[in-house]
Amino acid sequence: MRPYVLTGGRARPRQRLAIETLLETVDPEGTELPVTASRQERMLWRMCRHRLSVAESAAHLGLSVSVVTILACDLIDAGYLTTRSQVPKAQLPDVHILQEVLDGLRRQLSA
C-alpha cells in the first residue's frame, strides 16, 4: 500500500518523534482501538505493548520511519500510545570530557 494512503495524504507528523523515542501502549488490557483504525495502526498498537522505539517499530512493520511516525502521532493524539523519551540531557556525558578522551586516544595511537 502506498505511504500516502496509510497516512491519509500527510507527509509530516503533528509532532516530532526521534527515531530512538520509545512507544508504549496506554492501558493495553482495558482499551481497544476504534473500528476505523487501519491494519497498520492496529499492528503498531499491539507491538507497542512491549516498549519499542520508532525505528524498531518501522522495521517490524516494514514501513518507513516517517510513515510510522505519522501513525504513532495519530495514536498518541488519540490517547492509545505514549512516549518515553531518550536519556535526559543531564545524564549525557560532557562533550569536553569526550573530546579530551578522543584527543588522548589519538595521541596514544600516533606515538
Short mmCIF file of N, CA and C in Angstrom, two decimals:
data_model
loop_
_atom_site.label_atom_id
_atom_site.label_comp_id
_atom_site.label_asym_id
_atom_site.label_seq_id
_atom_site.Cartn_x
_atom_site.Cartn_y
_atom_site.Cartn_z
N MET A 1 0.84 -1.17 0.00
CA MET A 1 0.00 0.00 0.00
C MET A 1 0.89 1.24 0.00
N ARG A 2 0.50 2.23 -0.72
CA ARG A 2 1.28 3.47 -0.83
C ARG A 2 1.30 4.23 0.49
N PRO A 3 2.45 4.84 0.83
CA PRO A 3 2.55 5.58 2.10
C PRO A 3 1.50 6.67 2.25
N TYR A 4 1.17 7.39 1.18
CA TYR A 4 0.20 8.48 1.32
C TYR A 4 -1.19 7.96 1.65
N VAL A 5 -1.47 6.72 1.28
CA VAL A 5 -2.76 6.11 1.65
C VAL A 5 -2.77 5.81 3.14
N LEU A 6 -1.65 5.27 3.64
CA LEU A 6 -1.55 4.92 5.07
C LEU A 6 -1.62 6.14 5.97
N THR A 7 -1.12 7.27 5.48
CA THR A 7 -1.06 8.47 6.32
C THR A 7 -2.17 9.46 6.02
N GLY A 8 -3.10 9.08 5.18
CA GLY A 8 -4.18 10.00 4.84
C GLY A 8 -3.69 11.19 4.04
N GLY A 9 -2.63 11.01 3.28
CA GLY A 9 -2.11 12.08 2.45
C GLY A 9 -1.14 13.01 3.15
N ARG A 10 -0.90 12.80 4.43
CA ARG A 10 0.01 13.68 5.17
C ARG A 10 1.45 13.26 4.98
N ALA A 11 2.33 14.22 4.87
CA ALA A 11 3.75 13.95 4.70
C ALA A 11 4.55 14.25 5.97
N ARG A 12 3.92 14.96 6.90
CA ARG A 12 4.62 15.34 8.14
C ARG A 12 3.78 14.98 9.34
N PRO A 13 4.44 14.50 10.40
CA PRO A 13 3.71 14.21 11.64
C PRO A 13 3.32 15.49 12.37
N ARG A 14 2.36 15.38 13.26
CA ARG A 14 1.91 16.55 14.03
C ARG A 14 2.92 16.98 15.09
N GLN A 15 3.77 16.02 15.50
CA GLN A 15 4.81 16.34 16.47
C GLN A 15 6.09 15.62 16.07
N ARG A 16 7.19 16.06 16.60
CA ARG A 16 8.47 15.45 16.26
C ARG A 16 8.74 14.29 17.19
N LEU A 17 9.07 13.15 16.60
CA LEU A 17 9.50 11.99 17.37
C LEU A 17 10.85 11.57 16.84
N ALA A 18 11.82 11.46 17.71
CA ALA A 18 13.13 10.96 17.30
C ALA A 18 13.03 9.46 17.03
N ILE A 19 13.92 8.94 16.21
CA ILE A 19 13.83 7.52 15.88
C ILE A 19 14.08 6.63 17.10
N GLU A 20 14.75 7.16 18.11
CA GLU A 20 15.00 6.38 19.32
C GLU A 20 13.91 6.54 20.37
N THR A 21 12.92 7.38 20.11
CA THR A 21 11.82 7.56 21.06
C THR A 21 11.09 6.25 21.25
N LEU A 22 10.84 5.90 22.49
CA LEU A 22 10.15 4.65 22.80
C LEU A 22 8.65 4.86 22.79
N LEU A 23 7.95 3.93 22.16
CA LEU A 23 6.48 3.96 22.10
C LEU A 23 5.95 2.87 23.01
N GLU A 24 4.88 3.19 23.72
CA GLU A 24 4.30 2.23 24.65
C GLU A 24 2.78 2.38 24.64
N THR A 25 2.10 1.24 24.66
CA THR A 25 0.64 1.24 24.67
C THR A 25 0.12 1.75 26.00
N VAL A 26 -0.90 2.59 25.95
CA VAL A 26 -1.56 3.08 27.16
C VAL A 26 -2.65 2.08 27.52
N ASP A 27 -2.59 1.52 28.72
CA ASP A 27 -3.61 0.59 29.22
C ASP A 27 -3.97 -0.49 28.17
N PRO A 28 -3.01 -1.38 27.84
CA PRO A 28 -3.24 -2.36 26.78
C PRO A 28 -4.36 -3.35 27.07
N GLU A 29 -4.68 -3.57 28.33
CA GLU A 29 -5.71 -4.56 28.67
C GLU A 29 -7.12 -3.99 28.60
N GLY A 30 -7.26 -2.72 28.95
CA GLY A 30 -8.59 -2.16 29.05
C GLY A 30 -9.03 -1.31 27.87
N THR A 31 -8.22 -1.24 26.83
CA THR A 31 -8.51 -0.35 25.71
C THR A 31 -8.55 -1.13 24.41
N GLU A 32 -9.40 -0.73 23.54
CA GLU A 32 -9.45 -1.27 22.18
C GLU A 32 -9.44 -0.09 21.21
N LEU A 33 -8.80 -0.29 20.09
CA LEU A 33 -8.81 0.76 19.07
C LEU A 33 -10.17 0.82 18.39
N PRO A 34 -10.54 1.96 17.87
CA PRO A 34 -11.82 2.07 17.17
C PRO A 34 -11.81 1.23 15.88
N VAL A 35 -12.97 0.88 15.40
CA VAL A 35 -13.06 0.07 14.19
C VAL A 35 -12.51 0.80 12.97
N THR A 36 -12.39 2.10 13.05
CA THR A 36 -11.86 2.88 11.93
C THR A 36 -10.33 2.84 11.85
N ALA A 37 -9.66 2.26 12.85
CA ALA A 37 -8.20 2.19 12.85
C ALA A 37 -7.73 1.27 11.72
N SER A 38 -6.65 1.67 11.07
CA SER A 38 -6.11 0.86 9.98
C SER A 38 -5.41 -0.39 10.51
N ARG A 39 -5.16 -1.31 9.61
CA ARG A 39 -4.46 -2.54 9.97
C ARG A 39 -3.07 -2.21 10.52
N GLN A 40 -2.39 -1.25 9.90
CA GLN A 40 -1.05 -0.86 10.35
C GLN A 40 -1.09 -0.21 11.73
N GLU A 41 -2.10 0.61 11.99
CA GLU A 41 -2.25 1.21 13.32
C GLU A 41 -2.49 0.13 14.37
N ARG A 42 -3.30 -0.85 14.03
CA ARG A 42 -3.56 -1.95 14.97
C ARG A 42 -2.30 -2.75 15.25
N MET A 43 -1.54 -3.03 14.20
CA MET A 43 -0.30 -3.77 14.38
C MET A 43 0.69 -2.98 15.23
N LEU A 44 0.82 -1.69 14.96
CA LEU A 44 1.71 -0.83 15.74
C LEU A 44 1.28 -0.80 17.19
N TRP A 45 0.00 -0.65 17.42
CA TRP A 45 -0.52 -0.58 18.79
C TRP A 45 -0.24 -1.89 19.53
N ARG A 46 -0.45 -3.03 18.88
CA ARG A 46 -0.20 -4.33 19.51
C ARG A 46 1.29 -4.52 19.82
N MET A 47 2.13 -4.13 18.87
CA MET A 47 3.58 -4.27 19.08
C MET A 47 4.07 -3.43 20.24
N CYS A 48 3.47 -2.28 20.44
CA CYS A 48 3.93 -1.36 21.47
C CYS A 48 3.47 -1.75 22.87
N ARG A 49 2.82 -2.90 22.99
CA ARG A 49 2.55 -3.43 24.34
C ARG A 49 3.88 -3.73 25.02
N HIS A 50 4.86 -4.06 24.21
CA HIS A 50 6.24 -4.24 24.66
C HIS A 50 7.00 -3.05 24.11
N ARG A 51 7.41 -2.17 24.95
CA ARG A 51 8.01 -0.89 24.57
C ARG A 51 8.99 -1.05 23.41
N LEU A 52 8.78 -0.29 22.34
CA LEU A 52 9.62 -0.32 21.15
C LEU A 52 9.95 1.09 20.69
N SER A 53 11.09 1.25 20.08
CA SER A 53 11.43 2.55 19.52
C SER A 53 10.71 2.74 18.19
N VAL A 54 10.69 3.97 17.74
CA VAL A 54 10.08 4.28 16.45
C VAL A 54 10.80 3.50 15.34
N ALA A 55 12.12 3.45 15.39
CA ALA A 55 12.90 2.74 14.38
C ALA A 55 12.61 1.24 14.39
N GLU A 56 12.54 0.64 15.58
CA GLU A 56 12.23 -0.80 15.68
C GLU A 56 10.83 -1.09 15.14
N SER A 57 9.90 -0.22 15.48
CA SER A 57 8.53 -0.40 15.00
C SER A 57 8.47 -0.36 13.49
N ALA A 58 9.19 0.58 12.90
CA ALA A 58 9.22 0.69 11.44
C ALA A 58 9.80 -0.58 10.81
N ALA A 59 10.86 -1.09 11.40
CA ALA A 59 11.48 -2.31 10.87
C ALA A 59 10.52 -3.49 10.96
N HIS A 60 9.84 -3.65 12.08
CA HIS A 60 8.90 -4.77 12.25
C HIS A 60 7.72 -4.65 11.29
N LEU A 61 7.27 -3.45 11.06
CA LEU A 61 6.12 -3.25 10.17
C LEU A 61 6.51 -3.23 8.70
N GLY A 62 7.80 -3.07 8.42
CA GLY A 62 8.24 -2.97 7.04
C GLY A 62 7.82 -1.67 6.38
N LEU A 63 7.72 -0.62 7.19
CA LEU A 63 7.33 0.70 6.71
C LEU A 63 8.45 1.68 6.97
N SER A 64 8.40 2.82 6.30
CA SER A 64 9.42 3.84 6.54
C SER A 64 9.20 4.48 7.91
N VAL A 65 10.26 5.02 8.45
CA VAL A 65 10.19 5.68 9.75
C VAL A 65 9.22 6.85 9.70
N SER A 66 9.19 7.58 8.59
CA SER A 66 8.29 8.73 8.50
C SER A 66 6.82 8.30 8.55
N VAL A 67 6.48 7.20 7.90
CA VAL A 67 5.10 6.71 7.94
C VAL A 67 4.74 6.24 9.35
N VAL A 68 5.64 5.51 9.98
CA VAL A 68 5.37 5.03 11.34
C VAL A 68 5.26 6.21 12.31
N THR A 69 6.06 7.24 12.11
CA THR A 69 5.98 8.43 12.97
C THR A 69 4.60 9.07 12.85
N ILE A 70 4.08 9.17 11.65
CA ILE A 70 2.75 9.76 11.45
C ILE A 70 1.68 8.90 12.11
N LEU A 71 1.76 7.58 11.91
CA LEU A 71 0.78 6.67 12.53
C LEU A 71 0.88 6.74 14.06
N ALA A 72 2.11 6.76 14.57
CA ALA A 72 2.30 6.83 16.02
C ALA A 72 1.75 8.13 16.58
N CYS A 73 1.99 9.24 15.90
CA CYS A 73 1.46 10.53 16.36
C CYS A 73 -0.06 10.52 16.40
N ASP A 74 -0.70 9.89 15.42
CA ASP A 74 -2.15 9.77 15.44
C ASP A 74 -2.62 9.00 16.67
N LEU A 75 -1.92 7.89 16.97
CA LEU A 75 -2.30 7.08 18.13
C LEU A 75 -1.98 7.79 19.44
N ILE A 76 -0.93 8.57 19.46
CA ILE A 76 -0.59 9.36 20.66
C ILE A 76 -1.66 10.42 20.88
N ASP A 77 -2.03 11.13 19.81
CA ASP A 77 -3.05 12.18 19.92
C ASP A 77 -4.39 11.62 20.38
N ALA A 78 -4.69 10.40 19.97
CA ALA A 78 -5.96 9.77 20.35
C ALA A 78 -5.89 9.12 21.74
N GLY A 79 -4.71 9.09 22.35
CA GLY A 79 -4.58 8.55 23.70
C GLY A 79 -4.33 7.05 23.77
N TYR A 80 -3.92 6.43 22.66
CA TYR A 80 -3.68 4.99 22.65
C TYR A 80 -2.22 4.63 22.84
N LEU A 81 -1.32 5.54 22.54
CA LEU A 81 0.11 5.33 22.75
C LEU A 81 0.66 6.48 23.57
N THR A 82 1.76 6.20 24.24
CA THR A 82 2.50 7.23 24.96
C THR A 82 3.96 7.08 24.59
N THR A 83 4.74 8.08 24.86
CA THR A 83 6.17 8.02 24.54
C THR A 83 7.00 8.04 25.81
N ARG A 84 8.13 7.43 25.68
CA ARG A 84 9.17 7.51 26.70
C ARG A 84 10.36 8.11 25.99
N SER A 85 10.83 9.24 26.46
CA SER A 85 11.89 9.95 25.74
C SER A 85 13.24 9.34 26.03
N GLN A 86 14.21 9.83 25.29
CA GLN A 86 15.57 9.36 25.47
C GLN A 86 16.15 9.85 26.79
N VAL A 87 17.39 9.53 27.01
CA VAL A 87 18.07 9.89 28.25
C VAL A 87 18.06 11.40 28.43
N PRO A 88 17.70 11.89 29.62
CA PRO A 88 17.73 13.33 29.86
C PRO A 88 19.13 13.89 29.64
N LYS A 89 19.20 15.13 29.18
CA LYS A 89 20.49 15.76 28.87
C LYS A 89 21.42 15.80 30.07
N ALA A 90 20.87 15.90 31.27
CA ALA A 90 21.71 15.97 32.47
C ALA A 90 22.52 14.69 32.65
N GLN A 91 22.05 13.56 32.10
CA GLN A 91 22.74 12.29 32.26
C GLN A 91 23.71 12.00 31.12
N LEU A 92 23.73 12.81 30.10
CA LEU A 92 24.64 12.61 28.99
C LEU A 92 26.04 13.06 29.39
N PRO A 93 27.07 12.40 28.84
CA PRO A 93 28.43 12.81 29.20
C PRO A 93 28.75 14.19 28.65
N ASP A 94 29.68 14.86 29.32
CA ASP A 94 30.10 16.20 28.91
C ASP A 94 30.91 16.09 27.61
N VAL A 95 30.59 16.91 26.63
CA VAL A 95 31.26 16.89 25.33
C VAL A 95 32.74 17.19 25.47
N HIS A 96 33.11 18.07 26.38
CA HIS A 96 34.51 18.44 26.56
C HIS A 96 35.32 17.25 27.08
N ILE A 97 34.75 16.48 27.98
CA ILE A 97 35.45 15.30 28.50
C ILE A 97 35.62 14.27 27.39
N LEU A 98 34.58 14.07 26.59
CA LEU A 98 34.68 13.13 25.47
C LEU A 98 35.76 13.58 24.48
N GLN A 99 35.84 14.87 24.23
CA GLN A 99 36.87 15.39 23.31
C GLN A 99 38.26 15.15 23.87
N GLU A 100 38.44 15.35 25.18
CA GLU A 100 39.74 15.10 25.81
C GLU A 100 40.13 13.63 25.71
N VAL A 101 39.18 12.74 25.92
CA VAL A 101 39.43 11.30 25.80
C VAL A 101 39.84 10.97 24.36
N LEU A 102 39.10 11.51 23.40
CA LEU A 102 39.41 11.27 21.99
C LEU A 102 40.80 11.78 21.65
N ASP A 103 41.13 12.98 22.09
CA ASP A 103 42.46 13.53 21.83
C ASP A 103 43.55 12.67 22.46
N GLY A 104 43.32 12.20 23.68
CA GLY A 104 44.29 11.32 24.34
C GLY A 104 44.48 10.01 23.61
N LEU A 105 43.39 9.42 23.13
CA LEU A 105 43.49 8.19 22.36
C LEU A 105 44.26 8.40 21.06
N ARG A 106 44.00 9.52 20.40
CA ARG A 106 44.73 9.82 19.17
C ARG A 106 46.23 9.98 19.43
N ARG A 107 46.58 10.62 20.55
CA ARG A 107 47.99 10.79 20.90
C ARG A 107 48.64 9.42 21.15
N GLN A 108 47.92 8.55 21.85
CA GLN A 108 48.45 7.21 22.16
C GLN A 108 48.65 6.40 20.88
N LEU A 109 47.71 6.49 19.96
CA LEU A 109 47.78 5.70 18.73
C LEU A 109 48.83 6.22 17.77
N SER A 110 49.10 7.52 17.80
CA SER A 110 50.08 8.09 16.87
C SER A 110 51.51 7.98 17.41
N ALA A 111 51.66 7.65 18.67
CA ALA A 111 53.01 7.57 19.27
C ALA A 111 53.70 6.28 18.94
#
